[in-house]
Short mmCIF file of C-alpha atoms in Angstrom, two decimals:
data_model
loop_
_atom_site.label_atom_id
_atom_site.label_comp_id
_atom_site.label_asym_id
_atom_site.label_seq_id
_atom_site.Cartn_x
_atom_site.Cartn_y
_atom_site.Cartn_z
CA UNK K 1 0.00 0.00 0.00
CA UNK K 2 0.99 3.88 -0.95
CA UNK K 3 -0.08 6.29 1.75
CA UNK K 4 -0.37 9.72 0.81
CA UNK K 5 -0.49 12.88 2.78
CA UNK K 6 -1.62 15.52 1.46
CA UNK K 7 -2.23 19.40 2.65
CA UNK K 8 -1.44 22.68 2.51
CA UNK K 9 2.27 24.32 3.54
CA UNK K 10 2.19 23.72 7.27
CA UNK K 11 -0.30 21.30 7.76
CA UNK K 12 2.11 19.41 9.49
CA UNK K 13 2.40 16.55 6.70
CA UNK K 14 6.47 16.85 7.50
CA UNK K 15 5.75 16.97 11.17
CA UNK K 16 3.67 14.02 11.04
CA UNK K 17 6.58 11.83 9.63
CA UNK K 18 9.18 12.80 11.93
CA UNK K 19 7.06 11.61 14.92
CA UNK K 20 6.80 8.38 13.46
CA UNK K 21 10.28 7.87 12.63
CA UNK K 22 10.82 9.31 16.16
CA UNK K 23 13.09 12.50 15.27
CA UNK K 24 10.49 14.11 16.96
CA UNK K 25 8.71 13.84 20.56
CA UNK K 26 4.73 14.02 20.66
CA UNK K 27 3.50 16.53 23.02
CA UNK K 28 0.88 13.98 24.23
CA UNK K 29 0.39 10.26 23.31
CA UNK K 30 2.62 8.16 22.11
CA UNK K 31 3.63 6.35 18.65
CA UNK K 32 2.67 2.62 18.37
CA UNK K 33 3.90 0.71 15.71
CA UNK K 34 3.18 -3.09 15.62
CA UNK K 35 6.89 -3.85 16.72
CA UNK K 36 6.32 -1.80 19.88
CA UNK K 37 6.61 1.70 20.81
CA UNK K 38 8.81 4.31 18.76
CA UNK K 39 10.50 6.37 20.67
CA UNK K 40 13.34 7.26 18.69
CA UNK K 41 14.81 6.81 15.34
CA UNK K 42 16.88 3.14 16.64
CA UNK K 43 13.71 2.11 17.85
CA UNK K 44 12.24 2.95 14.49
CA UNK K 45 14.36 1.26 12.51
CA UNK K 46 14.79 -1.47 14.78
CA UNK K 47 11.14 -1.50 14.23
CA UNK K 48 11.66 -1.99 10.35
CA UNK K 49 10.93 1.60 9.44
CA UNK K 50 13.16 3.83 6.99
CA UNK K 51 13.08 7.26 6.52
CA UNK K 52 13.77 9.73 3.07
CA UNK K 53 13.48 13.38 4.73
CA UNK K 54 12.69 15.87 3.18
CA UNK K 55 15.70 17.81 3.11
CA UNK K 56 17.90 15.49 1.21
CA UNK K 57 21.24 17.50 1.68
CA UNK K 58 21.16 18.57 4.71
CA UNK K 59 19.33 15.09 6.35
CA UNK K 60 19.97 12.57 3.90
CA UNK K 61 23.31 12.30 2.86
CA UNK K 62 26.40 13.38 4.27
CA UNK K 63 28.30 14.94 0.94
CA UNK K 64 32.16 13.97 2.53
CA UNK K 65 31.30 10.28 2.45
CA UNK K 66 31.57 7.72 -0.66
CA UNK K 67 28.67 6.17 -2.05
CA UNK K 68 29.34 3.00 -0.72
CA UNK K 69 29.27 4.30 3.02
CA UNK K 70 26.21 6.36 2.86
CA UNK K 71 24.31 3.41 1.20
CA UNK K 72 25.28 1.16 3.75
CA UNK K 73 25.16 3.91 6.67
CA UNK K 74 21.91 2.07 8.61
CA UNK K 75 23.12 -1.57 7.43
CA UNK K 76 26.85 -0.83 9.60
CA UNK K 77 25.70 -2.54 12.58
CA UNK K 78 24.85 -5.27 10.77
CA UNK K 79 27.85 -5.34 8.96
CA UNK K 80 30.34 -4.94 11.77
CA UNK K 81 31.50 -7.63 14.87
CA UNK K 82 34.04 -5.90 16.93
CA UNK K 83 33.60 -2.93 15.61
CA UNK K 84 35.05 -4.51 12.29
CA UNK K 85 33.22 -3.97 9.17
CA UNK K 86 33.00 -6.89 6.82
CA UNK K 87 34.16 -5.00 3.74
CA UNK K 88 33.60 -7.72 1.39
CA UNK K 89 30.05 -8.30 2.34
CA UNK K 90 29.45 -4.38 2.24
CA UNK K 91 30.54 -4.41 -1.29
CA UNK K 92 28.41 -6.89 -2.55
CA UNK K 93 25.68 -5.42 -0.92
CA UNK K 94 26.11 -2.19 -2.64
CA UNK K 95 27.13 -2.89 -6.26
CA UNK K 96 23.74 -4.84 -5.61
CA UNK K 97 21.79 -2.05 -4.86
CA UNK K 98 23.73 0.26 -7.02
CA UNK K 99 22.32 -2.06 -9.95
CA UNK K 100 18.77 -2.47 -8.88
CA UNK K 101 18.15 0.90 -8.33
CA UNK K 102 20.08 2.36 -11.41
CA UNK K 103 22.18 4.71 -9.63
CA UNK K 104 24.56 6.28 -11.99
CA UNK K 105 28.00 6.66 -10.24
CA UNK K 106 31.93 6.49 -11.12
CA UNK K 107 32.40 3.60 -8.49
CA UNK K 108 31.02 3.05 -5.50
CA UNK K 109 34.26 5.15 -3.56
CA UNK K 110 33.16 8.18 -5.56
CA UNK K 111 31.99 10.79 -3.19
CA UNK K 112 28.02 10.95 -3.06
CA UNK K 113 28.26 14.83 -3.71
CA UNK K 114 29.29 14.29 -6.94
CA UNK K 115 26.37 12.55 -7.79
CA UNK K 116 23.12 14.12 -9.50
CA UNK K 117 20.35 14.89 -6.97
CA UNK K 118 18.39 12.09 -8.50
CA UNK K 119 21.42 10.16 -8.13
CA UNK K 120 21.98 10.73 -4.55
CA UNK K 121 17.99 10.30 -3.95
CA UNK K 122 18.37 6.78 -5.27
CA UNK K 123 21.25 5.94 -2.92
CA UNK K 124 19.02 7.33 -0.08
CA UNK K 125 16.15 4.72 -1.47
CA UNK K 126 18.73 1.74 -1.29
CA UNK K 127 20.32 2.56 2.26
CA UNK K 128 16.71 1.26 3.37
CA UNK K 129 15.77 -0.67 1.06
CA UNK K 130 18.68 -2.84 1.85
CA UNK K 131 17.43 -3.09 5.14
CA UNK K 132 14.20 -4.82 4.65
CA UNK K 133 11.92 -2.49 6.06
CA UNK K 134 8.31 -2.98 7.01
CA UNK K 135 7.28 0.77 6.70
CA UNK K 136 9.22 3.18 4.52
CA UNK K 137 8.62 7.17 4.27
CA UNK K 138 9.11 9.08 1.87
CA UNK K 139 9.08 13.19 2.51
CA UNK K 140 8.93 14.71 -1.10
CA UNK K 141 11.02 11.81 -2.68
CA UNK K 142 11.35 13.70 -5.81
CA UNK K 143 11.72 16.80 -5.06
CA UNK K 144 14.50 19.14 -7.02
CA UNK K 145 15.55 16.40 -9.17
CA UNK K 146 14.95 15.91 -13.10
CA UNK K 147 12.31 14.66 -14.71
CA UNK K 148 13.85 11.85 -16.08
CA UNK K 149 15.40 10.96 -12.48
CA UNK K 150 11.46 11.40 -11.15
CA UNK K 151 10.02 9.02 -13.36
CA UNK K 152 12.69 6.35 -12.06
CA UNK K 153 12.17 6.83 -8.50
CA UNK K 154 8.76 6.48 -8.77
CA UNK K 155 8.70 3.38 -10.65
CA UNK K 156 10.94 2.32 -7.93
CA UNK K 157 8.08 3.22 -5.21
CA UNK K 158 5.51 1.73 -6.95
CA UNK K 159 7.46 -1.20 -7.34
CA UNK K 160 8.42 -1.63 -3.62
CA UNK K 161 4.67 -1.44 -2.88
CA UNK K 162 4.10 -4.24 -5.14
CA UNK K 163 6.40 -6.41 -3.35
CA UNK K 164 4.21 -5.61 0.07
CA UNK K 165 6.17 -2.64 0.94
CA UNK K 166 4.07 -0.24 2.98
CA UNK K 167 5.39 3.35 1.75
CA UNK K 168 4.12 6.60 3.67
CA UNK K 169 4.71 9.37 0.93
CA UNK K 170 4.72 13.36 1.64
CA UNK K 171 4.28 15.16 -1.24
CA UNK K 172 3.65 18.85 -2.90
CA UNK K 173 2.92 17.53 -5.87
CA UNK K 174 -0.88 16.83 -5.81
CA UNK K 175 -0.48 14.62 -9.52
CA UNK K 176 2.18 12.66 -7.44
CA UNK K 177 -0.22 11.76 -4.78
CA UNK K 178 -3.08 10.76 -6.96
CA UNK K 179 -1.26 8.51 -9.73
CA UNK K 180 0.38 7.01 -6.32
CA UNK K 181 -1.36 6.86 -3.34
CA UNK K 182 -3.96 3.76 -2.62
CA UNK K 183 -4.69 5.92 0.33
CA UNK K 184 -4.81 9.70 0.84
CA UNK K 185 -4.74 11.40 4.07
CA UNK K 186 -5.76 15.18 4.35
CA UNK K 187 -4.19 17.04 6.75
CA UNK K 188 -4.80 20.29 8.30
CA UNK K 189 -3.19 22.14 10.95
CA UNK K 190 -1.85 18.87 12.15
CA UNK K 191 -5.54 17.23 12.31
CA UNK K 192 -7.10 14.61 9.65
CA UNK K 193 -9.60 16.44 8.11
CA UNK K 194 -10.44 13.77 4.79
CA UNK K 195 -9.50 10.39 4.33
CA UNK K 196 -10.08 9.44 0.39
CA UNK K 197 -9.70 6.03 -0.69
CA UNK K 198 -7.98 4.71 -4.33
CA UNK K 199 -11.13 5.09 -6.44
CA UNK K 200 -12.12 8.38 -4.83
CA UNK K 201 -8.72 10.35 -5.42
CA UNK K 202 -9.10 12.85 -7.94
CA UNK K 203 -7.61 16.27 -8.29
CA UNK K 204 -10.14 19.11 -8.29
#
């Protein structure tokens, strides 16, 4: 299933999605997952939740890094005993995911801000995607990239969902929404204020 939430600038749409992920703290309540209680992003993705945010620069990647370590930046504990990575392992996990997803690089050593913003959106997709996640959101996944780029990631969501992913998707684009979403939350000063199902999303 595809998720959407829609709603105006400061509905609270980005809000929303980093309470889930647990970036943020609720002011009341709490947020229950079926794995148990999030409380923070380990417990999220402990949980089997990823996270795109919306900001991909500033939240998503860290520019110094190679491809290869900001893929695999969520997988590390996985990938280490003793605090020793398992380099070989790590490789094959990324020229893996660096096929499957189509991301265009040099090698995988080349640093990710020399990559397209498409590029380095993909890279973002496969650091959770290699990860197995239950839930994954997405807070405006294609946002400042190319068109070209746009219609790749998106056949890459819709393809996740196929496979039983459950995606969460943020989006300004209101076309993006409707061709995606199964689902479509409207938000309003941080309240749900519609709830439209697939056959009832149109744009108006």
């Amino acid at each position: 299933d595809i998720v959407g939430l829609a709603g105006l600038l400061g509905s609270g749409r980005t809000e929303s999605t980093r309470l889930i992920f647990g970036v943020e703290k609720p002011e009341n309540g709490s947020v229950d997952f079926k794995s148990g209680k999030i409380n923070d992003p380990l417990s999220a993705i402990n949980a089997g939740i990823g996270f795109c945010p919306e900001d991909r620069k500033i939240e998503g990647i860290i520019p110094s890094l190679s491809v290869k370590d900001n893929l695999t930046l969520a997988l590390l504990p996985k990938l280490s005993k003793l605090g020793i990575i398992d380099s070989n392992q790590q490789s094959l996990i990324v020229e893996k995911y660096i096929d499957d997803v189509g991301i265009k690089c040099a090698s995988s050593e080349q640093p990710i801000k020399e990559l397209s913003g498409g590029n380095q959106q993909k890279v973002i997709l496969a650091r959770w995607m290699c990860m197995n996640p239950i839930l994954l959101i997405l807070d405006e996944p294609t946002r400042g990239i190319d068109v070209g780029a746009k219609s790749e990631i998106q056949k890459i969501i819709l393809k996740l969902a196929e496979k039983g992913l459950g995606v969460l998707m943020v989006s300004s684009e209101l076309e993006e929404i409707i061709e995606g979403s199964n689902r479509v939350f409207v938000l309003r000063d941080g309240v749900t204020v519609a709830t439209f199902e697939r056959e009832e999303i149109v744009e108006s």
